Amino acid sequence: MPAVHHRYATVEGQRLFYREAGPAGAPVVVLLHGFPTSSFMFRGLIPALAGRYHVIAPDHLGFGFSDAPPAAEFDYTFERLTDLTQGLLDQLGVHRYAVYMQDYGAPIGFRLALRRPGDIAAVVTQNGNAYDAGFVEGFWKTVRDYQEAPAGASEAAIRQAFTLEVTRWQYLTGVPDETLVSPDAWEHDFALLSRPGNDLIQLALLRDYATNPPLYPRVHEYLRSSAVPVLAVWGRGDEIFGPDGARAFAADAVDPEIHLLEGGHFLLESAGDEVAELIRDFLGRRLK
């Protein structure tokens, strides 16, 4: 079993936590997590990849074990989270890598790609959206209502996303055998999500999520012009980003590999071995 190191780096005055494993000279794979989790979601995937790749998995600011300055003191936007991620990679000397993106990791990962397209050797998207077709209306209507009127009833409705019940729902929805998903996952996330002031951080990011769909045309052009290899491996039962979001990559990516597996939003929890094997096979053939 490869050793996994748990490290910190200071970027723009913020202390960022990251997990690192694998040979120093191997091709780099950067893992970008979603909401409401952290690099903890990759606790099984990192060892599965680290025998062949140098793996780096940061916690975004406000998540996991990274700093979480109050929302009044830091501008929590996807642009700023991208700034910090790019700063961390620069500090670590990483200038060419494959990127795995899930949920919030997708707007950060694609912003990295738009800023420095030559840095991205391959894209793995696991329920990481880049198309309007991927939005499941039953979930996103509540988010859009809050973005349009961020107070009162709309804020009360979106705050349900910070509860233990909805955190658990994100992990179990669409999973054929719920006993495969450890309660450690949602309990861990909920404990960190419940820290004082973290609700305001998450509200800021939910408001800012409105800036992501307008970037999609640029992302699509990037996929076409760069011909970057793309693997889309999604849980078909995800009720946040549905399987049409995975299929949509076929419109712009060059020879994408698209796999819909039985599972949900956090596919690694119930199908981690299958996902890891797909990634190893994909990167082994297409990572240059």
mmCIF file of C-alpha atoms in Angstrom:
data_model
loop_
_atom_site.group_PDB
_atom_site.id
_atom_site.type_symbol
_atom_site.label_atom_id
_atom_site.label_comp_id
_atom_site.label_asym_id
_atom_site.label_seq_id
_atom_site.Cartn_x
_atom_site.Cartn_y
_atom_site.Cartn_z
ATOM 1 C CA MET A 1 0.000 0.000 0.000
ATOM 2 C CA PRO A 2 1.554 3.342 -1.038
ATOM 3 C CA ALA A 3 2.221 5.799 1.781
ATOM 4 C CA VAL A 4 -0.146 8.790 1.847
ATOM 5 C CA HIS A 5 1.272 12.016 3.261
ATOM 6 C CA HIS A 6 -0.907 14.667 4.913
ATOM 7 C CA ARG A 7 0.582 18.109 4.369
ATOM 8 C CA TYR A 8 -0.055 21.840 4.571
ATOM 9 C CA ALA A 9 1.089 24.736 2.412
ATOM 10 C CA THR A 10 0.483 28.466 2.798
ATOM 11 C CA VAL A 11 -0.857 30.177 -0.334
ATOM 12 C CA GLU A 12 -1.765 33.874 -0.321
ATOM 13 C CA GLY A 13 -1.723 33.775 3.472
ATOM 14 C CA GLN A 14 -4.133 30.841 3.654
ATOM 15 C CA ARG A 15 -3.132 27.438 5.018
ATOM 16 C CA LEU A 16 -4.238 24.701 2.642
ATOM 17 C CA PHE A 17 -4.308 21.017 3.520
ATOM 18 C CA TYR A 18 -3.524 18.401 0.895
ATOM 19 C CA ARG A 19 -2.918 14.670 0.618
ATOM 20 C CA GLU A 20 0.017 13.487 -1.471
ATOM 21 C CA ALA A 21 1.199 10.038 -2.517
ATOM 22 C CA GLY A 22 3.108 8.238 -5.250
ATOM 23 C CA PRO A 23 6.536 8.462 -6.881
ATOM 24 C CA ALA A 24 7.949 11.986 -7.160
ATOM 25 C CA GLY A 25 8.846 11.631 -10.829
ATOM 26 C CA ALA A 26 5.617 9.970 -11.973
ATOM 27 C CA PRO A 27 2.878 11.707 -14.005
ATOM 28 C CA VAL A 28 0.769 13.889 -11.728
ATOM 29 C CA VAL A 29 -2.933 13.430 -11.037
ATOM 30 C CA VAL A 30 -4.728 16.237 -9.159
ATOM 31 C CA LEU A 31 -7.986 15.314 -7.410
ATOM 32 C CA LEU A 32 -10.523 18.122 -6.838
ATOM 33 C CA HIS A 33 -13.414 17.399 -4.478
ATOM 34 C CA GLY A 34 -16.958 18.712 -4.309
ATOM 35 C CA PHE A 35 -19.530 19.901 -1.763
ATOM 36 C CA PRO A 36 -19.819 19.254 1.136
ATOM 37 C CA THR A 37 -16.801 16.984 1.354
ATOM 38 C CA SER A 38 -13.018 17.323 1.103
ATOM 39 C CA SER A 39 -10.002 15.291 0.037
ATOM 40 C CA PHE A 40 -11.384 12.723 2.491
ATOM 41 C CA MET A 41 -13.562 11.508 -0.405
ATOM 42 C CA PHE A 42 -10.374 10.257 -2.107
ATOM 43 C CA ARG A 43 -9.123 8.175 0.822
ATOM 44 C CA GLY A 44 -9.605 4.993 -1.251
ATOM 45 C CA LEU A 45 -8.761 6.362 -4.696
ATOM 46 C CA ILE A 46 -5.389 7.850 -3.725
ATOM 47 C CA PRO A 47 -3.748 4.501 -2.851
ATOM 48 C CA ALA A 48 -5.366 2.918 -5.925
ATOM 49 C CA LEU A 49 -3.614 5.442 -8.195
ATOM 50 C CA ALA A 50 -0.411 6.129 -6.278
ATOM 51 C CA GLY A 51 1.426 3.009 -7.388
ATOM 52 C CA ARG A 52 1.640 4.483 -10.873
ATOM 53 C CA TYR A 53 1.011 8.232 -10.450
ATOM 54 C CA HIS A 54 1.972 11.139 -8.198
ATOM 55 C CA VAL A 55 -1.345 12.084 -6.634
ATOM 56 C CA ILE A 56 -2.207 15.445 -5.050
ATOM 57 C CA ALA A 57 -5.599 16.060 -3.428
ATOM 58 C CA PRO A 58 -6.134 19.479 -1.805
ATOM 59 C CA ASP A 59 -8.956 20.639 0.437
ATOM 60 C CA HIS A 60 -10.540 23.800 -0.946
ATOM 61 C CA LEU A 61 -10.504 26.796 1.379
ATOM 62 C CA GLY A 62 -13.448 26.497 3.760
ATOM 63 C CA PHE A 63 -13.507 22.709 3.459
ATOM 64 C CA GLY A 64 -11.846 19.806 5.218
ATOM 65 C CA PHE A 65 -8.676 20.724 7.092
ATOM 66 C CA SER A 66 -7.825 23.852 5.081
ATOM 67 C CA ASP A 67 -8.292 27.268 6.649
ATOM 68 C CA ALA A 68 -11.845 28.596 6.735
ATOM 69 C CA PRO A 69 -11.678 32.364 7.205
ATOM 70 C CA PRO A 70 -15.076 33.951 7.818
ATOM 71 C CA ALA A 71 -17.102 34.861 4.734
ATOM 72 C CA ALA A 72 -16.846 38.513 5.771
ATOM 73 C CA GLU A 73 -13.046 38.311 5.522
ATOM 74 C CA PHE A 74 -12.568 36.282 2.319
ATOM 75 C CA ASP A 75 -14.344 36.495 -1.030
ATOM 76 C CA TYR A 76 -15.590 32.923 -1.433
ATOM 77 C CA THR A 77 -15.974 32.574 -5.187
ATOM 78 C CA PHE A 78 -14.930 29.863 -7.606
ATOM 79 C CA GLU A 79 -12.435 32.299 -9.124
ATOM 80 C CA ARG A 80 -10.741 32.774 -5.762
ATOM 81 C CA LEU A 81 -10.720 29.049 -4.994
ATOM 82 C CA THR A 82 -9.115 28.547 -8.396
ATOM 83 C CA ASP A 83 -6.487 31.179 -7.558
ATOM 84 C CA LEU A 84 -5.550 29.258 -4.418
ATOM 85 C CA THR A 85 -5.474 25.894 -6.182
ATOM 86 C CA GLN A 86 -3.262 27.291 -8.929
ATOM 87 C CA GLY A 87 -1.022 28.856 -6.291
ATOM 88 C CA LEU A 88 -0.679 25.528 -4.508
ATOM 89 C CA LEU A 89 0.210 23.692 -7.722
ATOM 90 C CA ASP A 90 2.754 26.385 -8.618
ATOM 91 C CA GLN A 91 4.289 26.107 -5.159
ATOM 92 C CA LEU A 92 4.555 22.336 -5.572
ATOM 93 C CA GLY A 93 6.109 22.717 -9.030
ATOM 94 C CA VAL A 94 3.203 21.017 -10.814
ATOM 95 C CA HIS A 95 2.818 22.326 -14.361
ATOM 96 C CA ARG A 96 1.478 19.302 -16.237
ATOM 97 C CA TYR A 97 -1.158 17.012 -14.782
ATOM 98 C CA ALA A 98 -4.346 15.031 -15.243
ATOM 99 C CA VAL A 99 -7.241 16.462 -13.282
ATOM 100 C CA TYR A 100 -10.075 14.553 -11.628
ATOM 101 C CA MET A 101 -13.051 16.760 -10.839
ATOM 102 C CA GLN A 102 -16.252 16.063 -8.935
ATOM 103 C CA ASP A 103 -19.100 18.511 -8.231
ATOM 104 C CA TYR A 104 -17.460 21.819 -7.090
ATOM 105 C CA GLY A 105 -14.167 20.459 -8.384
ATOM 106 C CA ALA A 106 -15.438 20.879 -11.953
ATOM 107 C CA PRO A 107 -15.787 24.704 -12.016
ATOM 108 C CA ILE A 108 -12.383 24.929 -10.339
ATOM 109 C CA GLY A 109 -10.768 22.363 -12.635
ATOM 110 C CA PHE A 110 -12.156 23.879 -15.809
ATOM 111 C CA ARG A 111 -11.107 27.357 -14.708
ATOM 112 C CA LEU A 112 -7.580 25.990 -14.279
ATOM 113 C CA ALA A 113 -7.800 24.558 -17.798
ATOM 114 C CA LEU A 114 -9.050 27.829 -19.297
ATOM 115 C CA ARG A 115 -6.241 29.769 -17.633
ATOM 116 C CA ARG A 116 -3.456 27.368 -18.620
ATOM 117 C CA PRO A 117 -4.724 24.841 -21.154
ATOM 118 C CA GLY A 118 -1.242 23.449 -21.715
ATOM 119 C CA ASP A 119 -1.063 22.304 -18.093
ATOM 120 C CA ILE A 120 -3.901 19.802 -18.415
ATOM 121 C CA ALA A 121 -2.847 16.408 -19.762
ATOM 122 C CA ALA A 122 -6.224 14.691 -19.284
ATOM 123 C CA VAL A 123 -9.629 15.303 -17.700
ATOM 124 C CA VAL A 124 -11.536 12.826 -15.549
ATOM 125 C CA THR A 125 -14.985 14.091 -14.635
ATOM 126 C CA GLN A 126 -16.981 12.167 -12.047
ATOM 127 C CA ASN A 127 -20.348 13.864 -11.774
ATOM 128 C CA GLY A 128 -18.537 17.121 -12.462
ATOM 129 C CA ASN A 129 -20.759 19.239 -14.674
ATOM 130 C CA ALA A 130 -19.976 21.415 -17.714
ATOM 131 C CA TYR A 131 -23.312 21.375 -19.583
ATOM 132 C CA ASP A 132 -26.796 22.735 -18.931
ATOM 133 C CA ALA A 133 -28.079 19.233 -19.680
ATOM 134 C CA GLY A 134 -26.441 17.977 -16.495
ATOM 135 C CA PHE A 135 -28.563 20.006 -14.074
ATOM 136 C CA VAL A 136 -31.343 18.027 -12.402
ATOM 137 C CA GLU A 137 -34.152 20.549 -12.049
ATOM 138 C CA GLY A 138 -35.578 19.114 -8.835
ATOM 139 C CA PHE A 139 -32.360 20.025 -7.026
ATOM 140 C CA TRP A 140 -31.230 23.134 -8.863
ATOM 141 C CA LYS A 141 -34.512 25.057 -8.747
ATOM 142 C CA THR A 142 -33.937 25.591 -5.023
ATOM 143 C CA VAL A 143 -30.414 26.849 -5.734
ATOM 144 C CA ARG A 144 -31.574 29.201 -8.497
ATOM 145 C CA ASP A 145 -34.391 30.564 -6.359
ATOM 146 C CA TYR A 146 -31.808 31.408 -3.702
ATOM 147 C CA GLN A 147 -29.439 32.989 -6.230
ATOM 148 C CA GLU A 148 -32.240 35.223 -7.516
ATOM 149 C CA ALA A 149 -33.522 36.225 -4.058
ATOM 150 C CA PRO A 150 -30.927 35.342 -1.398
ATOM 151 C CA ALA A 151 -33.031 35.922 1.710
ATOM 152 C CA GLY A 152 -36.154 34.799 3.490
ATOM 153 C CA ALA A 153 -37.857 31.625 2.285
ATOM 154 C CA SER A 154 -35.297 30.904 -0.426
ATOM 155 C CA GLU A 155 -32.438 31.000 2.094
ATOM 156 C CA ALA A 156 -34.358 28.809 4.528
ATOM 157 C CA ALA A 157 -34.899 26.277 1.744
ATOM 158 C CA ILE A 158 -31.276 26.175 0.633
ATOM 159 C CA ARG A 159 -30.061 25.841 4.221
ATOM 160 C CA GLN A 160 -31.559 22.351 4.208
ATOM 161 C CA ALA A 161 -28.489 21.392 2.158
ATOM 162 C CA PHE A 162 -26.427 21.884 5.327
ATOM 163 C CA THR A 163 -28.395 19.359 7.390
ATOM 164 C CA LEU A 164 -27.350 15.825 8.274
ATOM 165 C CA GLU A 165 -30.417 14.476 6.471
ATOM 166 C CA VAL A 166 -29.535 16.070 3.130
ATOM 167 C CA THR A 167 -25.826 15.276 3.500
ATOM 168 C CA ARG A 168 -26.817 11.627 3.950
ATOM 169 C CA TRP A 169 -29.202 11.931 0.972
ATOM 170 C CA GLN A 170 -26.338 13.061 -1.261
ATOM 171 C CA TYR A 171 -24.395 9.915 -0.394
ATOM 172 C CA LEU A 172 -27.182 7.348 -0.643
ATOM 173 C CA THR A 173 -29.456 8.539 -3.451
ATOM 174 C CA GLY A 174 -29.056 6.384 -6.534
ATOM 175 C CA VAL A 175 -26.942 3.737 -4.788
ATOM 176 C CA PRO A 176 -28.415 0.246 -5.395
ATOM 177 C CA ASP A 177 -26.917 -1.205 -2.206
ATOM 178 C CA GLU A 178 -26.803 1.456 0.501
ATOM 179 C CA THR A 179 -24.885 -0.862 2.826
ATOM 180 C CA LEU A 180 -21.799 -0.262 0.671
ATOM 181 C CA VAL A 181 -21.655 3.386 1.780
ATOM 182 C CA SER A 182 -20.008 3.940 5.150
ATOM 183 C CA PRO A 183 -21.769 6.394 7.483
ATOM 184 C CA ASP A 184 -18.285 7.738 8.240
ATOM 185 C CA ALA A 185 -18.519 9.689 4.983
ATOM 186 C CA TRP A 186 -21.598 11.785 5.670
ATOM 187 C CA GLU A 187 -20.910 12.089 9.395
ATOM 188 C CA HIS A 188 -17.390 13.399 8.642
ATOM 189 C CA ASP A 189 -18.704 15.924 6.134
ATOM 190 C CA PHE A 190 -21.545 17.059 8.372
ATOM 191 C CA ALA A 191 -19.229 17.651 11.324
ATOM 192 C CA LEU A 192 -17.023 19.978 9.259
ATOM 193 C CA LEU A 193 -20.006 21.590 7.546
ATOM 194 C CA SER A 194 -21.449 22.413 10.992
ATOM 195 C CA ARG A 195 -18.501 24.488 12.187
ATOM 196 C CA PRO A 196 -19.531 28.003 13.273
ATOM 197 C CA GLY A 197 -19.608 30.335 10.281
ATOM 198 C CA ASN A 198 -19.296 27.603 7.676
ATOM 199 C CA ASP A 199 -22.925 28.092 6.656
ATOM 200 C CA LEU A 200 -22.099 31.615 5.434
ATOM 201 C CA ILE A 201 -19.150 30.270 3.434
ATOM 202 C CA GLN A 202 -21.376 27.716 1.745
ATOM 203 C CA LEU A 203 -24.113 30.276 1.058
ATOM 204 C CA ALA A 204 -21.549 32.513 -0.649
ATOM 205 C CA LEU A 205 -20.417 29.667 -2.914
ATOM 206 C CA LEU A 206 -23.988 28.675 -3.752
ATOM 207 C CA ARG A 207 -24.669 32.252 -4.821
ATOM 208 C CA ASP A 208 -21.471 32.311 -6.854
ATOM 209 C CA TYR A 209 -22.328 29.041 -8.593
ATOM 210 C CA ALA A 210 -24.376 31.249 -10.944
ATOM 211 C CA THR A 211 -21.065 32.322 -12.528
ATOM 212 C CA ASN A 212 -20.300 28.799 -13.727
ATOM 213 C CA PRO A 213 -22.836 28.096 -16.521
ATOM 214 C CA PRO A 214 -21.849 31.280 -18.423
ATOM 215 C CA LEU A 215 -18.344 29.762 -18.704
ATOM 216 C CA TYR A 216 -19.621 26.588 -20.356
ATOM 217 C CA PRO A 217 -19.249 27.830 -23.961
ATOM 218 C CA ARG A 218 -15.579 28.586 -23.255
ATOM 219 C CA VAL A 219 -15.159 25.151 -21.697
ATOM 220 C CA HIS A 220 -16.707 23.510 -24.755
ATOM 221 C CA GLU A 221 -14.373 25.420 -27.058
ATOM 222 C CA TYR A 222 -11.445 24.375 -24.877
ATOM 223 C CA LEU A 223 -12.456 20.727 -25.190
ATOM 224 C CA ARG A 224 -12.681 21.024 -28.978
ATOM 225 C CA SER A 225 -9.539 23.036 -29.567
ATOM 226 C CA SER A 226 -7.267 21.256 -27.102
ATOM 227 C CA ALA A 227 -8.458 17.717 -27.900
ATOM 228 C CA VAL A 228 -7.672 16.933 -24.260
ATOM 229 C CA PRO A 229 -8.506 13.297 -23.434
ATOM 230 C CA VAL A 230 -11.743 13.106 -21.418
ATOM 231 C CA LEU A 231 -13.093 10.318 -19.248
ATOM 232 C CA ALA A 232 -16.607 10.906 -17.887
ATOM 233 C CA VAL A 233 -17.479 8.296 -15.277
ATOM 234 C CA TRP A 234 -20.755 9.117 -13.518
ATOM 235 C CA GLY A 235 -23.211 7.592 -11.142
ATOM 236 C CA ARG A 236 -26.360 7.289 -13.240
ATOM 237 C CA GLY A 237 -28.560 7.721 -10.150
ATOM 238 C CA ASP A 238 -27.216 11.180 -9.253
ATOM 239 C CA GLU A 239 -30.125 13.575 -8.649
ATOM 240 C CA ILE A 240 -27.873 16.642 -8.635
ATOM 241 C CA PHE A 241 -25.932 16.177 -11.883
ATOM 242 C CA GLY A 242 -27.753 13.634 -13.992
ATOM 243 C CA PRO A 243 -26.341 11.255 -16.622
ATOM 244 C CA ASP A 244 -27.182 13.643 -19.476
ATOM 245 C CA GLY A 245 -24.321 15.759 -18.145
ATOM 246 C CA ALA A 246 -21.920 12.900 -18.836
ATOM 247 C CA ARG A 247 -23.352 12.155 -22.275
ATOM 248 C CA ALA A 248 -23.067 15.832 -23.227
ATOM 249 C CA PHE A 249 -19.254 15.661 -23.307
ATOM 250 C CA ALA A 250 -19.618 13.701 -26.563
ATOM 251 C CA ALA A 251 -20.653 16.954 -28.273
ATOM 252 C CA ASP A 252 -17.293 18.676 -27.786
ATOM 253 C CA ALA A 253 -14.594 16.398 -26.400
ATOM 254 C CA VAL A 254 -12.486 14.505 -28.931
ATOM 255 C CA ASP A 255 -13.107 10.759 -28.600
ATOM 256 C CA PRO A 256 -14.379 10.944 -25.007
ATOM 257 C CA GLU A 257 -14.835 7.807 -22.952
ATOM 258 C CA ILE A 258 -18.186 7.885 -21.149
ATOM 259 C CA HIS A 259 -19.248 5.369 -18.515
ATOM 260 C CA LEU A 260 -22.499 5.445 -16.542
ATOM 261 C CA LEU A 261 -22.216 3.225 -13.485
ATOM 262 C CA GLU A 262 -24.826 2.156 -10.969
ATOM 263 C CA GLY A 263 -24.410 4.663 -8.181
ATOM 264 C CA GLY A 264 -24.992 8.226 -7.125
ATOM 265 C CA HIS A 265 -23.315 11.594 -6.629
ATOM 266 C CA PHE A 266 -20.452 10.181 -4.559
ATOM 267 C CA LEU A 267 -19.749 7.224 -6.818
ATOM 268 C CA LEU A 268 -16.425 6.393 -5.176
ATOM 269 C CA GLU A 269 -18.253 5.330 -2.016
ATOM 270 C CA SER A 270 -20.041 2.401 -3.672
ATOM 271 C CA ALA A 271 -18.054 1.726 -6.866
ATOM 272 C CA GLY A 272 -14.553 2.896 -5.963
ATOM 273 C CA ASP A 273 -12.714 -0.142 -7.330
ATOM 274 C CA GLU A 274 -14.530 0.063 -10.662
ATOM 275 C CA VAL A 275 -13.870 3.791 -10.995
ATOM 276 C CA ALA A 276 -10.199 3.348 -10.110
ATOM 277 C CA GLU A 277 -9.779 0.639 -12.745
ATOM 278 C CA LEU A 278 -11.411 2.825 -15.411
ATOM 279 C CA ILE A 279 -9.100 5.709 -14.495
ATOM 280 C CA ARG A 280 -5.956 3.568 -14.526
ATOM 281 C CA ASP A 281 -6.887 2.099 -17.908
ATOM 282 C CA PHE A 282 -7.785 5.508 -19.370
ATOM 283 C CA LEU A 283 -4.654 7.281 -18.141
ATOM 284 C CA GLY A 284 -2.451 4.360 -19.112
ATOM 285 C CA ARG A 285 -3.621 4.633 -22.725
ATOM 286 C CA ARG A 286 -4.189 8.345 -23.197
ATOM 287 C CA LEU A 287 -2.005 10.304 -20.784
ATOM 288 C CA LYS A 288 0.849 11.861 -22.758
#
